[in-house]
Coordinates of C-alpha atoms and ligand atoms in Angstrom, one line a residue:
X1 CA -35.1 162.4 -8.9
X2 CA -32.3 163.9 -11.4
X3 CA -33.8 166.3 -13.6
X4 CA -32.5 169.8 -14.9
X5 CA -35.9 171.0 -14.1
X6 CA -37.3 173.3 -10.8
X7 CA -40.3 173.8 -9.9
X8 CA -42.2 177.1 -8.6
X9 CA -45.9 176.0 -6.8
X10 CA -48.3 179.2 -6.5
X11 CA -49.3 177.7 -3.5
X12 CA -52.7 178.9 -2.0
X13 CA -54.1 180.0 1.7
X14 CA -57.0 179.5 3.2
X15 CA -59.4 182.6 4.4
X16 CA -57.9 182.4 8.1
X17 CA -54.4 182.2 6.6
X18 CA -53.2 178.4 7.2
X19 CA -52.1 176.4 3.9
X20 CA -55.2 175.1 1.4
X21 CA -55.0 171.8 0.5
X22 CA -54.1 172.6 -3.3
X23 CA -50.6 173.2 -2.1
X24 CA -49.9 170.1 -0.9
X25 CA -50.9 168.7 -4.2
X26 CA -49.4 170.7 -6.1
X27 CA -46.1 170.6 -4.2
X28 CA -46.3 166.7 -4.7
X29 CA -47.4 167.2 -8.9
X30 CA -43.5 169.0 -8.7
X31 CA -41.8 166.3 -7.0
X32 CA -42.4 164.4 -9.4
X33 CA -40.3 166.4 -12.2
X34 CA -38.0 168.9 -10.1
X35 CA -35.5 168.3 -7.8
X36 CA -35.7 172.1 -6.6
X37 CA -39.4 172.8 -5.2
X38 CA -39.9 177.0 -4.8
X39 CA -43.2 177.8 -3.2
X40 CA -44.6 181.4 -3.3
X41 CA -47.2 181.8 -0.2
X42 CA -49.3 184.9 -0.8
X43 CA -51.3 186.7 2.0
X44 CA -51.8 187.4 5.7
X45 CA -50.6 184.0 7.1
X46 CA -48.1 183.3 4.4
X47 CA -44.9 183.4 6.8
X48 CA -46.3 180.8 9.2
X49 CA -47.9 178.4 6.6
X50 CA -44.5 178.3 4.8
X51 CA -43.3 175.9 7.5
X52 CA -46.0 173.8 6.6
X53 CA -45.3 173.8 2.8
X54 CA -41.3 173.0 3.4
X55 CA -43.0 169.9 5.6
X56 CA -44.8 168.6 2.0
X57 CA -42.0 169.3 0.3
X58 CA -41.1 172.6 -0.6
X59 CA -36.9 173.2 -1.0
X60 CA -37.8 177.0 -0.5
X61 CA -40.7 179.3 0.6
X62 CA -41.2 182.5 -0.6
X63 CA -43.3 184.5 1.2
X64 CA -45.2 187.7 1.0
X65 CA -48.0 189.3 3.4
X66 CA -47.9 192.6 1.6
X67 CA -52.2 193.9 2.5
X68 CA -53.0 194.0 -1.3
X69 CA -52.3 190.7 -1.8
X70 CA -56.3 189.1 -1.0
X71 CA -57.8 186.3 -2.8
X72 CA -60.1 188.0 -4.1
X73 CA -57.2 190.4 -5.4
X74 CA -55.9 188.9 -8.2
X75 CA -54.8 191.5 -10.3
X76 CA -52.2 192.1 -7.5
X77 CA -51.3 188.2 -6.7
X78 CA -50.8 188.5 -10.9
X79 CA -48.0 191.1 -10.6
X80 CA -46.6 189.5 -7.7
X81 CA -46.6 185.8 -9.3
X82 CA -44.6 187.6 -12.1
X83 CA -42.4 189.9 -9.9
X84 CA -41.5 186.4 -8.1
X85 CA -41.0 184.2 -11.0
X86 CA -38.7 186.2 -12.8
X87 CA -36.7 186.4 -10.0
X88 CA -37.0 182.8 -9.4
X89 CA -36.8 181.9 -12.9
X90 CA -38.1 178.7 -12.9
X91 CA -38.5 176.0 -16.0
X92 CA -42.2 174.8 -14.7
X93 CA -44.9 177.1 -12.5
X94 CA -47.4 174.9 -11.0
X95 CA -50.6 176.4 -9.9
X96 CA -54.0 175.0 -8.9
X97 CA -57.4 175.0 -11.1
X98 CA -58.7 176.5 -8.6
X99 CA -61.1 179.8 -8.1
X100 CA -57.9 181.9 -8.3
X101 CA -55.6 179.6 -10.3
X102 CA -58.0 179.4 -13.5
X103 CA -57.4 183.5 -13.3
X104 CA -54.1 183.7 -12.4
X105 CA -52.5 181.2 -14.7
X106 CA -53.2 182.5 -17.7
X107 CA -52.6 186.1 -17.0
X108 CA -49.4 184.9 -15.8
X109 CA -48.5 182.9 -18.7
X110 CA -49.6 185.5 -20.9
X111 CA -47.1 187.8 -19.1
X112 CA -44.5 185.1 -20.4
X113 CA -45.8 184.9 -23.6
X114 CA -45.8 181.6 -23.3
X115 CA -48.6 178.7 -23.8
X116 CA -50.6 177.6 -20.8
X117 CA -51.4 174.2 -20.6
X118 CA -54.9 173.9 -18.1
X119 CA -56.3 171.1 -16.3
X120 CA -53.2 169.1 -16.0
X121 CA -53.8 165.3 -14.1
X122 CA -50.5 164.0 -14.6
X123 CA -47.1 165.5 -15.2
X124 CA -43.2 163.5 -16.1
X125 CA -40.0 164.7 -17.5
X126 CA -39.3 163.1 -20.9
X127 CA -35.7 163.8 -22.0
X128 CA -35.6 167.4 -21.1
X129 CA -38.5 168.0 -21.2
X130 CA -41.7 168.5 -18.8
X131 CA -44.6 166.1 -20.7
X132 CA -48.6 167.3 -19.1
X133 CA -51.3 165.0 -19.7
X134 CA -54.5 166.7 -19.9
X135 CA -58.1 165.4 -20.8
X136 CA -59.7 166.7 -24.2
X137 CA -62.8 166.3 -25.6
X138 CA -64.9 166.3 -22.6
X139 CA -62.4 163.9 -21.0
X140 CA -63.0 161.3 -23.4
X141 CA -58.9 161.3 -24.8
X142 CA -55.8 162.6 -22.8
X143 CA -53.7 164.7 -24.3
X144 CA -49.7 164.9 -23.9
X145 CA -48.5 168.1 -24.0
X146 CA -44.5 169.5 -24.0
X147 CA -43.7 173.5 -24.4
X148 CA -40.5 174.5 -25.9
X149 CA -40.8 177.7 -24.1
X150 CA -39.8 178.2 -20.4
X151 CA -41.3 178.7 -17.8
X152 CA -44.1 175.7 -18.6
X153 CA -47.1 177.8 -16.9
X154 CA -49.8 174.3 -15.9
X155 CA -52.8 174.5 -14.0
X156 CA -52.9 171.3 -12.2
X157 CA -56.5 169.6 -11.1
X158 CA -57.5 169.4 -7.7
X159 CA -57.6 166.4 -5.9
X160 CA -55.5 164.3 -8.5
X161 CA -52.1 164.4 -6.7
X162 CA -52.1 163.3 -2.5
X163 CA -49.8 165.3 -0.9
X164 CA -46.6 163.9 0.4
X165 CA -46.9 163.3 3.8
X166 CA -45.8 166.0 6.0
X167 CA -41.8 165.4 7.7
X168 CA -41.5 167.6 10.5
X169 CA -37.8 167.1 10.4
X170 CA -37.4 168.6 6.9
X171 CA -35.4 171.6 7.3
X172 CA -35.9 174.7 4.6
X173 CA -36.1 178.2 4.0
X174 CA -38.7 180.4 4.2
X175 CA -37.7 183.8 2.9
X176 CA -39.6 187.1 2.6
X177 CA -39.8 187.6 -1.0
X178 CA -39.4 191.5 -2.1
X179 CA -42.0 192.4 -4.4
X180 CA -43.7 196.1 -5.4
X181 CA -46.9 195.7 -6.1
X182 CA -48.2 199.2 -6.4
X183 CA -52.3 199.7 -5.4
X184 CA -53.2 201.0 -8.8
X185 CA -52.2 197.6 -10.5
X186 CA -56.1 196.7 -8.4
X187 CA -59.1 197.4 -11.0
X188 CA -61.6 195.5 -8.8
X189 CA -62.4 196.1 -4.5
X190 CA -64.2 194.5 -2.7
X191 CA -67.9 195.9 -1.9
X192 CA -68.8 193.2 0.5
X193 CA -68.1 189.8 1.2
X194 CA -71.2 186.6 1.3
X195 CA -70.1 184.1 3.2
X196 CA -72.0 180.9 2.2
X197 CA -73.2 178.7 5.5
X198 CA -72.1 175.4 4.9
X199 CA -73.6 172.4 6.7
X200 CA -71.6 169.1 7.2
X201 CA -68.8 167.7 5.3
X202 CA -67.2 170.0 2.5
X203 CA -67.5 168.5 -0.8
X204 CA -64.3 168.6 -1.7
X205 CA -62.8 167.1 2.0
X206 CA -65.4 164.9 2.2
X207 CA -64.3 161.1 3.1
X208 CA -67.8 160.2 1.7
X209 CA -70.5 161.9 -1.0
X210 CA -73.5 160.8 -1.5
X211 CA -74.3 162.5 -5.2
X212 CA -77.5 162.5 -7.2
X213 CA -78.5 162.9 -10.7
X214 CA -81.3 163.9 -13.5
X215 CA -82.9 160.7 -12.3
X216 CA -84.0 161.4 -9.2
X217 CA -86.9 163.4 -11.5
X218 CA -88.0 166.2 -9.0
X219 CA -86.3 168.5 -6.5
X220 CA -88.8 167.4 -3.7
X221 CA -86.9 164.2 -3.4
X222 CA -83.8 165.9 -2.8
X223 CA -84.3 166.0 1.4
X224 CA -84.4 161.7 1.3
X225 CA -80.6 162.5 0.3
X226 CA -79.9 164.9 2.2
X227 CA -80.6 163.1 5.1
X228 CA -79.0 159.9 4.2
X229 CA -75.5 162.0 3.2
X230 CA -76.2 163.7 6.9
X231 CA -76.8 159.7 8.5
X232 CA -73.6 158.5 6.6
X233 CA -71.5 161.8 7.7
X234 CA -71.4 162.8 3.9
X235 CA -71.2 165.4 1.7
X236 CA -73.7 165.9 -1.2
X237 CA -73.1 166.4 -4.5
X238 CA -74.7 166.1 -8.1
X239 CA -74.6 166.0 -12.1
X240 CA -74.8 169.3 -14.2
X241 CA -78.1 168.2 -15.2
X242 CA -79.5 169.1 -11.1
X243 CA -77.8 171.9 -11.2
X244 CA -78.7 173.4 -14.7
X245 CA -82.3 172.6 -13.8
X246 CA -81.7 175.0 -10.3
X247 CA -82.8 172.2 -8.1
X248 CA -79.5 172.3 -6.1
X249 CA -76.6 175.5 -6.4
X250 CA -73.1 175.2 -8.4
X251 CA -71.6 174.6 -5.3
X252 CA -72.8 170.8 -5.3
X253 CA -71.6 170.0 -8.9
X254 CA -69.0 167.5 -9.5
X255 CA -67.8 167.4 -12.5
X256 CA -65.4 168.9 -15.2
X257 CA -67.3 171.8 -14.9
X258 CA -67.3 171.5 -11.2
X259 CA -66.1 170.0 -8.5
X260 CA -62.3 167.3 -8.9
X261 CA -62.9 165.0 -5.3
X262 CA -61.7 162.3 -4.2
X263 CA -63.6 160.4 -1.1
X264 CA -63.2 156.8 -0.1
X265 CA -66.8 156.2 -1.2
X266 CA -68.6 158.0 -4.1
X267 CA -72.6 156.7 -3.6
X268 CA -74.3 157.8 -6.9
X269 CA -78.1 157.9 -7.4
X270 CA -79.5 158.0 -11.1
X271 CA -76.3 159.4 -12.4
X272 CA -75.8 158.2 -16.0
X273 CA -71.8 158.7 -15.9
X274 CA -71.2 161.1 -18.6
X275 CA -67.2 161.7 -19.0
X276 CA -67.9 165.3 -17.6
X277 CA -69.4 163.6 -14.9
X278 CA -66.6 161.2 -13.7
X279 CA -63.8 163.7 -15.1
X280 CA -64.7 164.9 -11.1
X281 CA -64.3 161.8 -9.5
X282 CA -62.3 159.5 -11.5
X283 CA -59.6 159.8 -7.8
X284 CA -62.9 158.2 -5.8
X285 CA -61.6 155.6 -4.4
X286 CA -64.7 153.3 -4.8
X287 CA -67.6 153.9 -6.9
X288 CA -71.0 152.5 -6.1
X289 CA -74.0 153.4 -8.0
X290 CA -77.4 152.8 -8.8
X291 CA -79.3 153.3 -11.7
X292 CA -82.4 151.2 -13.1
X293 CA -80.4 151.5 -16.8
X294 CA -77.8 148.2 -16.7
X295 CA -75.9 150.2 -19.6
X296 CA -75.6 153.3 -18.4
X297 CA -71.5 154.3 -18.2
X298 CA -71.4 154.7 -14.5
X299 CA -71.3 151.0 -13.6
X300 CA -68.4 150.7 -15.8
X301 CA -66.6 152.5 -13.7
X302 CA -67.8 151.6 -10.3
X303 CA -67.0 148.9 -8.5
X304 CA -70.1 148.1 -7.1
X305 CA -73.9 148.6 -8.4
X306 CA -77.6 148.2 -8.0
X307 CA -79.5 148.3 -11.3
X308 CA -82.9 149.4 -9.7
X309 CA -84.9 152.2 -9.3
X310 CA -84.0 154.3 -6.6
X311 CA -87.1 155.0 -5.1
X312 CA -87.2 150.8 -4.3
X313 CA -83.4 150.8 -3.3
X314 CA -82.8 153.5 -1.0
X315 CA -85.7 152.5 1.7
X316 CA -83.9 149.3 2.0
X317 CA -80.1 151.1 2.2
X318 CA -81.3 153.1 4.9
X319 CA -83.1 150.4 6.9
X320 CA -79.6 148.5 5.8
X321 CA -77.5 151.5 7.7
X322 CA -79.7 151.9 10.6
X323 CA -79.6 148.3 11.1
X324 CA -75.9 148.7 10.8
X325 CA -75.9 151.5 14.2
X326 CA -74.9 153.9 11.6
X327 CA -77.4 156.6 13.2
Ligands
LIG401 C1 -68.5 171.1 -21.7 C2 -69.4 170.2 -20.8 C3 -69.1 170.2 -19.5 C4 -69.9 169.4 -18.6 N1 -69.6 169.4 -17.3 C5 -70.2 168.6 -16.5 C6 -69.9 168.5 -15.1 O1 -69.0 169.1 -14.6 N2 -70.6 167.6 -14.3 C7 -71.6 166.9 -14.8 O2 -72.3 166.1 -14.1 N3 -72.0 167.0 -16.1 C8 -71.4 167.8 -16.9 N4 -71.7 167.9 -18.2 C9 -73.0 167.3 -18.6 C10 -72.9 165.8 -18.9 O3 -72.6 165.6 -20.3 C11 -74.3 165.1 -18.7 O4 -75.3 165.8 -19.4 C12 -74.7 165.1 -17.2 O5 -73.7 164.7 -16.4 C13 -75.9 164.2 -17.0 O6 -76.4 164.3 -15.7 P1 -77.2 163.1 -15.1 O7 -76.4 161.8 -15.2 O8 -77.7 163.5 -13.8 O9 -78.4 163.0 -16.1 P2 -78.8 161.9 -17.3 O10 -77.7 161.7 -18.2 O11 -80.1 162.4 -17.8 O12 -78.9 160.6 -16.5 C14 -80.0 160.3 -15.6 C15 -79.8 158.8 -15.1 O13 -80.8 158.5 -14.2 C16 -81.2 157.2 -14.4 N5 -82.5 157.1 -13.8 C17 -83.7 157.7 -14.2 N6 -84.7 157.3 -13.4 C18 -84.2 156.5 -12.5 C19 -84.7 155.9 -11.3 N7 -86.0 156.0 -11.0 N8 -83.9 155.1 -10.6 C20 -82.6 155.0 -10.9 N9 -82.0 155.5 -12.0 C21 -82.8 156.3 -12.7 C22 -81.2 157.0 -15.9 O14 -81.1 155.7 -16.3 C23 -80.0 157.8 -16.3 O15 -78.8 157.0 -16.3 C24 -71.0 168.7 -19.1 C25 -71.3 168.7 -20.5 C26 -70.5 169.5 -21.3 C27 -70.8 169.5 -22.8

């Protein structure tokens, strides 16, 4: 691709220091407008991962392991995103909507003073310029977006990009960047750290979820899906609507709101398909759902469906599976 146009990806690690899958992603949302990919890599583990990133793509790593620089620091991964990019000086900066991206993008942009354009599912080049479609009104329009001013500061959605696959024989840099991030720049520590147990597949990894909604009309019927998301190896998930009414945590929600995934198979159960609802899973590969309502919006986007009430159709899917061998 020819473009006058290069790219820096805040790319993201994991807790134990390999790369997050936002990376990837967001390393193939640049190939797709800059010829020039710079990655800044963050954090204990940043060095090593960079090899990783220059596989998906990157033209450059820029890596940093300074101690301050923690996810759960971002006041200092702030000043070192702007350190970096002015040295850099890129015309786009790419980062994830992710925990850390929705508060380090527009602290960064605002750094800029430029505009920040959030929640970005598509980018192009148009003439000279980068053009970012984004959904508005609750995902019911897309929006097309250019900046005049540079550097174009997006936040790009998880899970609407695949990463390129990984070469091992790409060849690239990965450079210490020199940055001075001073400890006072820190107004928040950490006082202690909650790690949440999480059993089976991760909602957003997951190859299949098995999601419920409103419909399922009391929390005590919740276990009947857990169990058939544990006998189909899936992840759960679910509307707003079971999470506002505290019957399963945030963590579950899929959604504008929540959760962007992307599995093969997205099973829904007495979900009615809102556009926040499917602004999480419109990359599902397929859709199935059921719901006793034959006009409820989810079946227009799925491309199978039962229109039935749950509590006849699932004793027969499970029978179905175990029938199947699928234990
Ligand atoms: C700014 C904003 C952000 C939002 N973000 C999100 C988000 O991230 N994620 C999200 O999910 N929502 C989000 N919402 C809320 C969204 O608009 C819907 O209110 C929500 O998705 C509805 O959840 P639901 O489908 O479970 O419930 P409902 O809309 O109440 O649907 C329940 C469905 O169950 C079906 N049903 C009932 N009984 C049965 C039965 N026995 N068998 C089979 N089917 C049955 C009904 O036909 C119905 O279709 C957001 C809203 C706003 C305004």
């Amino acid at each position: 691709m020819a473009s006058n146009q290069t790219a820096l990806v805040i790319g993201e690690l994991t807790d134990t220091g390999s790369l997050d899958s936002i990376t990837g992603e967001l390393l193939a949302a640049a190939s797709r407008v800059a010829d020039s990919i710079e990655c800044l890599l963050l954090g204990a583990g940043a060095t090593e991962a960079g090899q990783q990133a220059i596989q998906l793509g990157a033209t450059k790593v820029h890596a940093s392991e300074d101690a301050l620089l923690t996810n759960i620091n971002v006041d200092a991964m702030v000043e070192a995103a702007h350190q970096a990019a002015s040295q850099i000086n890129p015309t786009i900066v790419l980062v994830g909507k992710t925990l850390v991206g929705r508060d380090l993008a527009p602290r960064l942009a605002f750094r800029f003073d430029v505009p920040l354009v959030q929640d970005c599912i598509d980018i192009a080049v148009d003439g000279e310029q980068v053009v970012a479609t984004r959904p508005v009104y609750g995902g019911n329009a897309l929006a097309k977006i250019a900046c005049s001013k540079t550097p174009q500061v997006l936040t790009m959605r998880p899970k609407t990009f695949d990463p390129l696959p990984a070469d091992a024989s790409k060849s690239g840099e990965v450079v210490q960047i020199s940055l001075n991030i001073d400890a006072s720049v820190q107004r928040v520590s950490q006082v202690e750290r909650i790690t949440e147990e999480q059993e089976g597949e991760k909602l957003e990894e997951a190859k299949i979820v098995v999601a419920v909604g409103r419909g399922i009309a009391d929390p005590a019927n919740l276990p009947a899906f857990e169990s058939l998301a544990k006998t189909m190896g899936a992840a759960l998930g679910a509307s707003r609507a079971v999470v506002d009414a505290g019957w399963l945590d945030h963590s579950y929600q899929v959604g504008l709101t929540g959760k962007s995934i992307a599995p093969e198979l997205y099973l829904t159960w007495a979900i009615s398909g809102a556009s926040q609802h499917m602004a999480g899973c419109t990359n599902a590969k397929n859709i199935v759902a059921i719901n006793k309502d034959p006009e409820c919006n989810i079946f227009k986007e799925s491309r199978f469906g039962v229109v039935g009430d749950w509590e006849k159709v699932l004793p027969g899917f499970a029978a179905m599976l175990s029938e199947m061998g699928v234990a």
